[in-house]
Coordinates of C-alpha atoms and ligand atoms in Angstrom, one line a residue:
X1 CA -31.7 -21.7 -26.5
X2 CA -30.1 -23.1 -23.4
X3 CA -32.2 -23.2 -20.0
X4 CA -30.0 -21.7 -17.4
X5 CA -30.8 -21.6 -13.9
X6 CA -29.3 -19.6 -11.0
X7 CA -29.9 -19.4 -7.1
X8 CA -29.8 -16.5 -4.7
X9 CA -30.1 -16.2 -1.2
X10 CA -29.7 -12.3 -0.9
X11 CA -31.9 -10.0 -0.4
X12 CA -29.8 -7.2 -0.8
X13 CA -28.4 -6.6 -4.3
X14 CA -25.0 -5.0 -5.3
X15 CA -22.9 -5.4 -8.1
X16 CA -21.4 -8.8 -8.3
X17 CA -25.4 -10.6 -7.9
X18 CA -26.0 -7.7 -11.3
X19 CA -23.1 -9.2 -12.8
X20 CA -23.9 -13.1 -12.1
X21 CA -27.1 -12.1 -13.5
X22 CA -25.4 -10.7 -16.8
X23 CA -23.3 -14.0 -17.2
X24 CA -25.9 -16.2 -16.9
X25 CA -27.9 -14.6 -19.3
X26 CA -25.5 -14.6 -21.7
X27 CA -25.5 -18.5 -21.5
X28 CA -29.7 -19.0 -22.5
X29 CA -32.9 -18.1 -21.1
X30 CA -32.6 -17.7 -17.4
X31 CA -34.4 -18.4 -14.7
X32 CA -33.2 -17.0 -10.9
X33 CA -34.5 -19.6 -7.7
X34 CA -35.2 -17.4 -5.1
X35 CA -34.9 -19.1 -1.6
X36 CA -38.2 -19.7 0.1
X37 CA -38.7 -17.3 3.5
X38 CA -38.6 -21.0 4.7
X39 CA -35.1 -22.1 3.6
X40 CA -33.3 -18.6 4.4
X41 CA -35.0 -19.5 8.0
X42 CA -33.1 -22.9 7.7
X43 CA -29.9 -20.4 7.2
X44 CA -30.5 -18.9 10.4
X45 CA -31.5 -15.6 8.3
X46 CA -34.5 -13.3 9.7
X47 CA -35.9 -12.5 6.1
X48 CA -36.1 -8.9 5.4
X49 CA -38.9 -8.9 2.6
X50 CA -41.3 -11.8 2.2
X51 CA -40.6 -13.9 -0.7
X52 CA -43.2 -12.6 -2.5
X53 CA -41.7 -9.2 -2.8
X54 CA -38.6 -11.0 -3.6
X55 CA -39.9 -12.9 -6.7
X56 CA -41.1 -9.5 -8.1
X57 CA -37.6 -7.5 -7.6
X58 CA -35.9 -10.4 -9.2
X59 CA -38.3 -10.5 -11.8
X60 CA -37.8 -6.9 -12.7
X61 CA -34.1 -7.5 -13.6
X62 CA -32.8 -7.2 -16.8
X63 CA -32.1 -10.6 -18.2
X64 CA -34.5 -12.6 -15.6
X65 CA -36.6 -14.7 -17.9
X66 CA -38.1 -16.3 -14.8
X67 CA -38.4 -16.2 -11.4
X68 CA -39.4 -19.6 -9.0
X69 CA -39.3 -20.2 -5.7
X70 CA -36.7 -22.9 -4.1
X71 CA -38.1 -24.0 -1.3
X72 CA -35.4 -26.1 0.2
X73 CA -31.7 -25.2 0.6
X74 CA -30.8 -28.5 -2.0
X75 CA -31.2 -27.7 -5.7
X76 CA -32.4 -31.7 -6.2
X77 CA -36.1 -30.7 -6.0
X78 CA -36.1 -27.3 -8.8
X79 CA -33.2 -29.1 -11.1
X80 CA -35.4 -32.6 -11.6
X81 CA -38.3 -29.8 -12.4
X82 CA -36.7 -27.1 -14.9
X83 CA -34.1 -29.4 -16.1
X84 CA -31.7 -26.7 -17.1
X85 CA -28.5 -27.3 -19.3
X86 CA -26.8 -24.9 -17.2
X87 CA -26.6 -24.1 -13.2
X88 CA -24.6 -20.6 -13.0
X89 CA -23.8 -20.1 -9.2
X90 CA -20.7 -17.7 -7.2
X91 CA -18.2 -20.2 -6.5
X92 CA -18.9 -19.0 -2.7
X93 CA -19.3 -22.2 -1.2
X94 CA -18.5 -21.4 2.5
X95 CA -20.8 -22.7 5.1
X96 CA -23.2 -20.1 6.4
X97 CA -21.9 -18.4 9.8
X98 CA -23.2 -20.9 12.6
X99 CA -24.6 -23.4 10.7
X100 CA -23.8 -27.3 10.5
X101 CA -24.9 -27.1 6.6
X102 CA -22.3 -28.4 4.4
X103 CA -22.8 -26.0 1.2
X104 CA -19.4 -28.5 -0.6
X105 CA -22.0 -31.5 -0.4
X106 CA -24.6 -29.2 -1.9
X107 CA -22.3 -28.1 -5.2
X108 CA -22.0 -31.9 -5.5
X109 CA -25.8 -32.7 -5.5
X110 CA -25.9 -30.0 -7.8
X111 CA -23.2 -31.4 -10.4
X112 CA -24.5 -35.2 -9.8
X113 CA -28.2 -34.1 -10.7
X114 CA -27.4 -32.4 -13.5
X115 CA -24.9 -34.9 -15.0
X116 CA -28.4 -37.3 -15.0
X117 CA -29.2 -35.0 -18.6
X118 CA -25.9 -33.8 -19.3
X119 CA -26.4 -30.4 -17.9
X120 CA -23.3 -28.2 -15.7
X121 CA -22.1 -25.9 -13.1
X122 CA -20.6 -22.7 -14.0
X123 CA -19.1 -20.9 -11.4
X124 CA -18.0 -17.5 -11.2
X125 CA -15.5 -15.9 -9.0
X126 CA -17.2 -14.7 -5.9
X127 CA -14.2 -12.4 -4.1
X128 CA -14.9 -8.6 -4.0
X129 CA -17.5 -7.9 -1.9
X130 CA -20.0 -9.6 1.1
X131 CA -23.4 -9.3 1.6
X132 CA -23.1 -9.8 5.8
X133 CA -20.5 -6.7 5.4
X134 CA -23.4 -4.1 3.4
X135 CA -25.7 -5.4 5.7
X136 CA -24.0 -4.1 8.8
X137 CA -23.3 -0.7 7.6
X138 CA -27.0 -0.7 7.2
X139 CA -27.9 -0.7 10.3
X140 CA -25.1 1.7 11.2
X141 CA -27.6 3.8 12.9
X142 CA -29.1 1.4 15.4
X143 CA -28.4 1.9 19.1
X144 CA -28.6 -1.9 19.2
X145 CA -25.6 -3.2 21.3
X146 CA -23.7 -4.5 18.6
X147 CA -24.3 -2.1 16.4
X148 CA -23.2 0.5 18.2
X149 CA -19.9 -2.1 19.1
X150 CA -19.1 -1.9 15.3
X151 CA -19.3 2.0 15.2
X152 CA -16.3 3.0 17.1
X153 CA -14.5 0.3 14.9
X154 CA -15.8 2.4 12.0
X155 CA -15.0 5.4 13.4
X156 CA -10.8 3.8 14.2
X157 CA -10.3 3.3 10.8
X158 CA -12.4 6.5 9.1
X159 CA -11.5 9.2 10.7
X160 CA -7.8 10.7 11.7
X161 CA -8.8 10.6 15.7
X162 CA -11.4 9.3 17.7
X163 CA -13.1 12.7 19.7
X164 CA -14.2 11.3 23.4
X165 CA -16.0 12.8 25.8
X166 CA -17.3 11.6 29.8
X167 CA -20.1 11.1 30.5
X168 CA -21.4 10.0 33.9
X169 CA -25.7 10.0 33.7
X170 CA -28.0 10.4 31.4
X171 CA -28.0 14.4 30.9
X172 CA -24.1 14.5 30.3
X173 CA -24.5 11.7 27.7
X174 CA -27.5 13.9 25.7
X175 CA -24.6 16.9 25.7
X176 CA -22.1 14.1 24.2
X177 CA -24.6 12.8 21.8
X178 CA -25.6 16.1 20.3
X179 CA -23.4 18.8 20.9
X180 CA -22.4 19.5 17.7
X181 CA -20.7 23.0 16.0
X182 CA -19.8 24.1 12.7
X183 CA -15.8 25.2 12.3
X184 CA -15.3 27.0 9.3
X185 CA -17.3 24.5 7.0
X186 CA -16.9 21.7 8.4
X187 CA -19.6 20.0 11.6
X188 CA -17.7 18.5 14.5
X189 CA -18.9 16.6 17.3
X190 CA -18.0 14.1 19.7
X191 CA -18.0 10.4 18.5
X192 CA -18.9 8.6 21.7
X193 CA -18.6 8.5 25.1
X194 CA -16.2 7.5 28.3
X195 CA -17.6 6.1 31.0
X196 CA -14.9 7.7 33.7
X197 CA -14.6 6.2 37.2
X198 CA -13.4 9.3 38.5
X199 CA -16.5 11.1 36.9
X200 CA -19.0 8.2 38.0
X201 CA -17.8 8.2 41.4
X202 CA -17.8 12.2 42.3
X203 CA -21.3 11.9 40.8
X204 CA -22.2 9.4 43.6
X205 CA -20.2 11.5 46.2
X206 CA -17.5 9.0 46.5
X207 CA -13.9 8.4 45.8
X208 CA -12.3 7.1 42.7
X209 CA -10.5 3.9 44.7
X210 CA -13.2 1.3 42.6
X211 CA -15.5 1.5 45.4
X212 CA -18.5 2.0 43.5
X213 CA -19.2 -1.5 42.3
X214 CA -19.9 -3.4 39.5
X215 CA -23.6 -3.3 39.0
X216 CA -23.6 0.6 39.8
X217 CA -21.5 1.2 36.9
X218 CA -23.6 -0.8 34.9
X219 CA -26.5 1.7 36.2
X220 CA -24.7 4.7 35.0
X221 CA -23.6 2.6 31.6
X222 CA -27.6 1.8 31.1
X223 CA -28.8 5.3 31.7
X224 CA -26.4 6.9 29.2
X225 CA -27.3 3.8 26.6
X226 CA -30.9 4.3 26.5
X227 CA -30.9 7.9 25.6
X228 CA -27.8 8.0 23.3
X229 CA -26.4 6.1 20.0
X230 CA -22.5 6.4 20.2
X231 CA -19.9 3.9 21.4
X232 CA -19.3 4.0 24.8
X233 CA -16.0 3.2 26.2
X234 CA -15.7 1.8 29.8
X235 CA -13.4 3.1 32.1
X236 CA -12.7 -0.6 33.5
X237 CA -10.0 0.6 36.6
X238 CA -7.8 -2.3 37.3
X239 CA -10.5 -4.8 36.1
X240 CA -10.5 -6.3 39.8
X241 CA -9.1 -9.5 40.5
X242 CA -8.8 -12.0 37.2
X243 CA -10.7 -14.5 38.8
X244 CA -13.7 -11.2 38.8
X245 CA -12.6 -10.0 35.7
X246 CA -13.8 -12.9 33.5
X247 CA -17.2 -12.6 34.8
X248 CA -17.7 -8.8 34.8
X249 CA -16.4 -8.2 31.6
X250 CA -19.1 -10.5 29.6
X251 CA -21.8 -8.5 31.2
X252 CA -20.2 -5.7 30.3
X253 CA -19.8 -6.7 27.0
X254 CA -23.1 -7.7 26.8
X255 CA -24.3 -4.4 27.9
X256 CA -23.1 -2.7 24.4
X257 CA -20.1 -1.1 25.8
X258 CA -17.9 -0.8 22.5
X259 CA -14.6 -1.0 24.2
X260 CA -13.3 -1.0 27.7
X261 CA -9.7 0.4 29.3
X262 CA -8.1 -1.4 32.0
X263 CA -5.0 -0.6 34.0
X264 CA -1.9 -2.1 35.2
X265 CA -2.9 -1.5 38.6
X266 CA -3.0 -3.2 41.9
X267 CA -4.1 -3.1 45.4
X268 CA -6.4 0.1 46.3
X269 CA -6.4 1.6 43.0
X270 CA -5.6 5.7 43.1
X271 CA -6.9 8.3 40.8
X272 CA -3.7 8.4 38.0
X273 CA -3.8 12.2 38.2
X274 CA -2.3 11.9 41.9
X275 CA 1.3 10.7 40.6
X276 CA 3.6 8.9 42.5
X277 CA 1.6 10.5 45.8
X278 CA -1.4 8.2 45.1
X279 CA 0.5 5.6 46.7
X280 CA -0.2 3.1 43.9
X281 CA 1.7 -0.4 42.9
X282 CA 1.7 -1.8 39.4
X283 CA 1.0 -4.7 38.5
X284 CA 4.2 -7.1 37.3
X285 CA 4.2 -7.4 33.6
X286 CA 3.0 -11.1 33.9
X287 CA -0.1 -10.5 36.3
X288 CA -1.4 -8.2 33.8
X289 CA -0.9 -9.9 30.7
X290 CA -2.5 -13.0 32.4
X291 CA -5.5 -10.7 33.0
X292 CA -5.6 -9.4 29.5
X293 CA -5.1 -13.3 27.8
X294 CA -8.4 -14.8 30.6
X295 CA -11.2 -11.6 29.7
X296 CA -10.0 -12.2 25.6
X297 CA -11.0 -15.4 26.5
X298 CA -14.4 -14.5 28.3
X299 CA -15.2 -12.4 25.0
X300 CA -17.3 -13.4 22.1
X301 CA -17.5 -10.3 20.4
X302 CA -15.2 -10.2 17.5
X303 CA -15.7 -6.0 17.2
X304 CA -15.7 -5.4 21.2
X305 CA -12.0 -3.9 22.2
X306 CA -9.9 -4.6 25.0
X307 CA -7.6 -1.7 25.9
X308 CA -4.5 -2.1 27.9
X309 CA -3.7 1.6 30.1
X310 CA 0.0 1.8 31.1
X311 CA 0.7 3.5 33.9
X312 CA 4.5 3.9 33.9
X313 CA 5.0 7.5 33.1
X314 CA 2.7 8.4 36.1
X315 CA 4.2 6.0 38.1
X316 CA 7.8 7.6 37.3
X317 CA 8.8 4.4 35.4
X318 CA 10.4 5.4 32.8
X319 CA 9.6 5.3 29.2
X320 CA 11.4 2.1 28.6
X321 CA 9.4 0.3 30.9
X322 CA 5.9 1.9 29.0
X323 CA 7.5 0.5 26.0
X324 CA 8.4 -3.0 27.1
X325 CA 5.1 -3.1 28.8
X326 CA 2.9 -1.7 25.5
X327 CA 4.5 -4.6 23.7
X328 CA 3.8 -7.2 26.1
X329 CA 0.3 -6.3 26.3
X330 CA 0.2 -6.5 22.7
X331 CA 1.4 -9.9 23.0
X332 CA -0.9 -11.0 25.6
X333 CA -4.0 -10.4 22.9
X334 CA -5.0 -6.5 23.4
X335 CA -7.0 -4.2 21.0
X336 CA -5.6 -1.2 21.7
X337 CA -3.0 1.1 24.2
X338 CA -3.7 4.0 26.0
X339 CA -0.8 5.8 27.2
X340 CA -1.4 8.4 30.6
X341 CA 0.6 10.9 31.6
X342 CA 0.0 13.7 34.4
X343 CA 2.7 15.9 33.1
X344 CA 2.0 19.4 32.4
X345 CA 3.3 19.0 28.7
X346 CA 2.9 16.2 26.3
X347 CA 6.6 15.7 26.0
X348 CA 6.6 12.1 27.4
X349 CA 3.6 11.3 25.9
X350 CA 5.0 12.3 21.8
X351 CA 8.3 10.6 23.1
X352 CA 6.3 7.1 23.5
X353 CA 4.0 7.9 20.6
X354 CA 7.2 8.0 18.3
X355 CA 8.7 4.9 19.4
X356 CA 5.5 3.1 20.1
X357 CA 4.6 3.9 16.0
X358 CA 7.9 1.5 15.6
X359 CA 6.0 -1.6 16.3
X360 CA 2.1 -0.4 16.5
X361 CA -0.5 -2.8 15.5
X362 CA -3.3 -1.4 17.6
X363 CA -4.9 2.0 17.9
X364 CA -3.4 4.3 20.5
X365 CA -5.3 6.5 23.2
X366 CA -4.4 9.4 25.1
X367 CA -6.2 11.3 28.0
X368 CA -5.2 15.2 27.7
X369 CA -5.6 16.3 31.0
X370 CA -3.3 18.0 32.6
X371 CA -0.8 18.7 29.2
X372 CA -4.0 20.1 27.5
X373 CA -2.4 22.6 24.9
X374 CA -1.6 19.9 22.8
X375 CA -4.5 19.8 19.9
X376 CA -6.2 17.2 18.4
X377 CA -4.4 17.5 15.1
X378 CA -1.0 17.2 16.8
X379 CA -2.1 13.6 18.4
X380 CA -3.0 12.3 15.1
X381 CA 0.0 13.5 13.4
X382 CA 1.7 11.2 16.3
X383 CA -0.4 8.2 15.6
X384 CA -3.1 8.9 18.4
X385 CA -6.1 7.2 17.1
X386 CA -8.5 8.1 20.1
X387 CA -8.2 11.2 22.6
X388 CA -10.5 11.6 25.1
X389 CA -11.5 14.5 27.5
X390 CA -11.9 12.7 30.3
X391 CA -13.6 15.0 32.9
X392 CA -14.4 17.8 31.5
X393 CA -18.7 18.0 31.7
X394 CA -18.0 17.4 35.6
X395 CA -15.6 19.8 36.4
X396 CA -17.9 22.4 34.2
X397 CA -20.8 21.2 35.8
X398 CA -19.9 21.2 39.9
X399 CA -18.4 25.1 40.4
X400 CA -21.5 26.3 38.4
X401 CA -23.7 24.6 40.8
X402 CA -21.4 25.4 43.4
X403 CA -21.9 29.6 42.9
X404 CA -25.8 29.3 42.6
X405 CA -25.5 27.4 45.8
X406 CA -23.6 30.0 47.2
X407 CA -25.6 33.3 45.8
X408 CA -28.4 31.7 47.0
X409 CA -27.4 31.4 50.6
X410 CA -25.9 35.1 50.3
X411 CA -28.8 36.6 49.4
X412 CA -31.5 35.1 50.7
X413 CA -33.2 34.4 47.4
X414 CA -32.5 32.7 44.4
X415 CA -33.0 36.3 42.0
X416 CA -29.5 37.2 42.2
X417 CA -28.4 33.4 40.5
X418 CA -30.8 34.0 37.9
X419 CA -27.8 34.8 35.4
X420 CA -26.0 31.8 36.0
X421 CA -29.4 29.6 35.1
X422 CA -30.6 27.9 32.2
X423 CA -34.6 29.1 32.1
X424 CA -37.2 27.1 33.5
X425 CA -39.0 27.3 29.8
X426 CA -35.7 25.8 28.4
X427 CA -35.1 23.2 30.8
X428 CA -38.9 21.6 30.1
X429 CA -38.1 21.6 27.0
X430 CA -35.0 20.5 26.6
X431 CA -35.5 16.6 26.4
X432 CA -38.9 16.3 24.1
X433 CA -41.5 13.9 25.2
Ligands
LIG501 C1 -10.9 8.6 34.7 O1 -11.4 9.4 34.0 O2 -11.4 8.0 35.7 C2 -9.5 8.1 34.4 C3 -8.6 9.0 33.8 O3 -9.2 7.0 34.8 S1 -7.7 9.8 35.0 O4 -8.6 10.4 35.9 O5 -6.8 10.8 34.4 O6 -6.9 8.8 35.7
LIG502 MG1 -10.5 6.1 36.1

């Protein structure tokens, strides 16, 4: 019987590892290498189960013979041992991801050392699946920053749209995180959060003209993170001057922000729901695009989004000039477009969504305000991958507070409000300990 030996690095099984298994057993009497905790180090891997506990779930296998430990990365060492006739290995030979190994020079040691007794390689097509790719959806249900980066990029290309809601502190983003309802059958909820200027500021008593700076909205951004598990996506206003931009928008992505939206906007930037009366200039097609190509730049994430917001149709531009801009944004490197309208109905809105759809390679986001009888379904039917309710928990949340205030003062006492309140034995224990 020949003596086969194979190699694996994984401590996560699926199906191709059970059918390299199956092949190699079919050559002789097997015997797997596991790697060492030691040389998955040397990988840059943090191993999951000691290498102990490795050796006994590769031993379990059906057609394992043996199980050994390899303690170094090169087969040199375990080939001169075991001597096998036959070295059975994934024809995966990329380099790990960050490391300076050269895994080509490896499959050579491995072919010269067995040549010495006449032994050799069988590889095995390695295509379908990747162990990095099961591992992440894994830990799908971290809050960890990038974890919770990848989700909304799960969410994109799972479900027909992306539900947003704002949030603006940490009690609005508990409401986001688990409001959730059951419509005949089937549980909705919202999938993450936007961070709103417009919702951020009024919280702080101030207006939506990006006065509230930088490491404020980081404040509000941390608050809602440490209490929530959703993607978050930044309301980034004009993104400041480039020359800012490229700073701000590492921290940001550093903070676990899943995407942010920034606007072709200049000067003293105006709340979009003013119109034309907000006084406000847009940026030229090139200043903006040069803004979206320098943060791409400043980004390491691969799953963080950049999301151009076009402000023509509030701007009374013309649809035209929303397309030609949507297209040059595209160009200049974004990950998605978000449309905005003020109308009453969505009728500019569908009229760019059905010409955008002619040359969309990135998701699309709209911000219902104002033309709010359009439904969700309706978006999606016109390619609207994300909708988000922009400033909805603040407007809810400021007349409420507004008519205690006021039966208060009316009545001299605070009996008459009672109605309007949540009980005191609810709000202790509405966030557990
Ligand atoms: C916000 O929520 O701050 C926005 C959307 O930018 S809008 O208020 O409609 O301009
Ligand atoms: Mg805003």
């Amino acid at each position: 019987m020949k003596k086969v030996y194979t190699v694996f690095t994984t401590e996560i099984l699926h199906n191709v590892h059970i059918e390299v298994i199956k092949k190699a057993a079919e050559l002789g009497e097997l015997t797997v290498g596991i790697y060492s905790d030691n040389a998955l180090e040397q990988l840059g891997r943090v191993p999951i189960m000691k290498q102990e506990q490795r050796v006994v779930v590769f031993g379990a296998l059906q057609g394992v013979a043996h199980v050994v430990l390899q303690k170094e990365i090169s087969y040199v060492k375990n080939l001169n041992t075991l001597k096998p006739d036959i070295v059975v290995r994934g024809n995966n030979w990329d380099n790990p991801r960050g490391s300076t190994l050269d895994f080509m020079q490896i499959r050579q040691e491995i072919i010269d050392t067995l040549a010495q007794w006449g032994g050799k390689l069988v590889e095995i097509p390695y295509t379908q699946i990747k162990t990095d790719e099961i591992i992440s959806k894994i830990s799908y249900n971290s809050y960890l920053p990038e974890v919770r980066r990848r989700k909304l990029n799960y969410l994109i290309n799972s479900k027909p749209i992306v539900r947003i809601i704002e949030a603006h502190n940490g009690l609005t983003g508990l409401i986001a995180e688990h409001t959730n309802i059951n419509v005949n059958g089937e549980d909705k909820n919202f999938h993450g959060m936007w961070v709103s200027s417009l919702c951020d500021s009024t919280a702080k008593g101030k207006p939506d003209i990006e006065l509230v700076d930088h490491t404020s909205r980081l404040e509000t951004i941390e608050q809602i993170m440490d209490i929530t598990t959703k993607p978050i996506i930044l309301d980034g206003d004009s993104g400041g001057q480039t020359g800012h931009f490229v700073h701000n928008i590492k921290t940001i992505e550093r903070s676990g922000v899943s995407a942010i939206i920034i606007e072709d906007k200049i000067g003293l930037k105006a709340n979009s729901l003013f119109g034309i009366a907000g006084g406000q200039e847009q940026d030229t097609i090139e200043g903006f695009q040069n803004k979206i190509a320098e943060g791409k730049k400043a980004l390491t994430s691969k799953e963080f989004r950049m999301i151009a917001r076009i402000e023509s149709l509030i701007l009374k531009k013309g649809l035209e000039d929303a397309l030609t801009r949507a297209k040059a944004y595209i160009d200049a490197g974004v990950d998605g477009i978000m449309i905005h309208s003020n109308q009453k109905d969505p009728t500019e809105i569908l009229a760019f969504c059905d010409k955008f759809a002619a040359f969309k390679t990135v998701p699309l986001v709209t911000v219902p305000t104002t033309y709010n009888t359009i439904t969700e379904d309706e978006l999606a039917k016109r390619g609207v991958n994300i909708v988000i309710y922009a400033n909805h928990l603040i407007r809810a949340a400021f007349p409420a507070m507004q008519n205690t205030a006021i039966s208060i003062l009316k009545h001299g006492r605070s009996k008459e409000a009672d109605d309007m309140l949540m009980s005191i034995k609810d709000v202790i224990s509405l966030i557990p300990k």
